[in-house]
Amino acid sequence: ISEVSKAYGDRNLTIRSLTTSRLWASKLMLSYPVLGGTLMGGYEHTNTHRTSDFRNEEKVLTSVVDEIKENNLASFLQYSWKWGKLDAGAGLRYEHVTSNYYVDGTKSDEQSRKYDNVYPNFSLSYDFGQVQAQLSYSMKTRRPDYDQLSSYVQYDDRFLYQQGNPTLIPTKWLDLNMELTYKWLQLSASYVNYKHSVFTIDKYYNDDPNILVETYRNIDKFRS
């Protein structure tokens, strides 16, 4: 990056960023008829390893090597059933996640995480003839992107930087949804309760009022 400025002087920055990622994944699903319905179960497994090597020769920005090793094992069970005009379904999903975070080769206990979560769901739908109705409920989670968890600083210009936040935790949400359909007319109503949503914020970089850094943080609750 070559910058020319009458007010702040000229300077050159040499930045090198190298990211490598690896993913292993497997999934198994089995289904079997039970009591007039269908019982389905299985597991999912993912193993990821991501390394980001960030270097700045002029040391305007801190050089750092971030490494994330994550193992996610999930099992699930779902039962669906149909009786006349009524369709029903319910299920459970269990996830065990281990995420280890390393900075310059040293494990950071503060930024490493372990999660054990259970996510229920159910749905009901009924055909009243010209009107179809459906009610569903589910609990889900969304983990931060790797870029959002990175600790290195991305240089946009001398007044604006971008940086991740390795202390972010996953967002959990509860979703309750109802739908009514009549011919071409559809009515939908939903209530969603988010916990630990990730939002983008701006703040001073190292308390320097001349430099803004765009980063992320969790907020406690968010409802819609």
PDB file of C-alpha atoms in Angstrom, residues 13 43 130 155 170 224:
ATOM      1  CA  LEU A  13       3.051  -0.453   3.965  1.00  0.00           C
ATOM      2  CA  TYR A  43     -25.291 -38.026  13.164  1.00  0.00           C
ATOM      3  CA  GLN A 130     -59.558 -23.956   1.195  1.00  0.00           C
ATOM      4  CA  TYR A 155      -5.760  -2.075   7.088  1.00  0.00           C
ATOM      5  CA  PRO A 170     -22.534 -18.127  19.285  1.00  0.00           C
ATOM      6  CA  SER A 224     -38.429  -9.372  16.545  1.00  0.00           C
TER       7      SER A 224
END
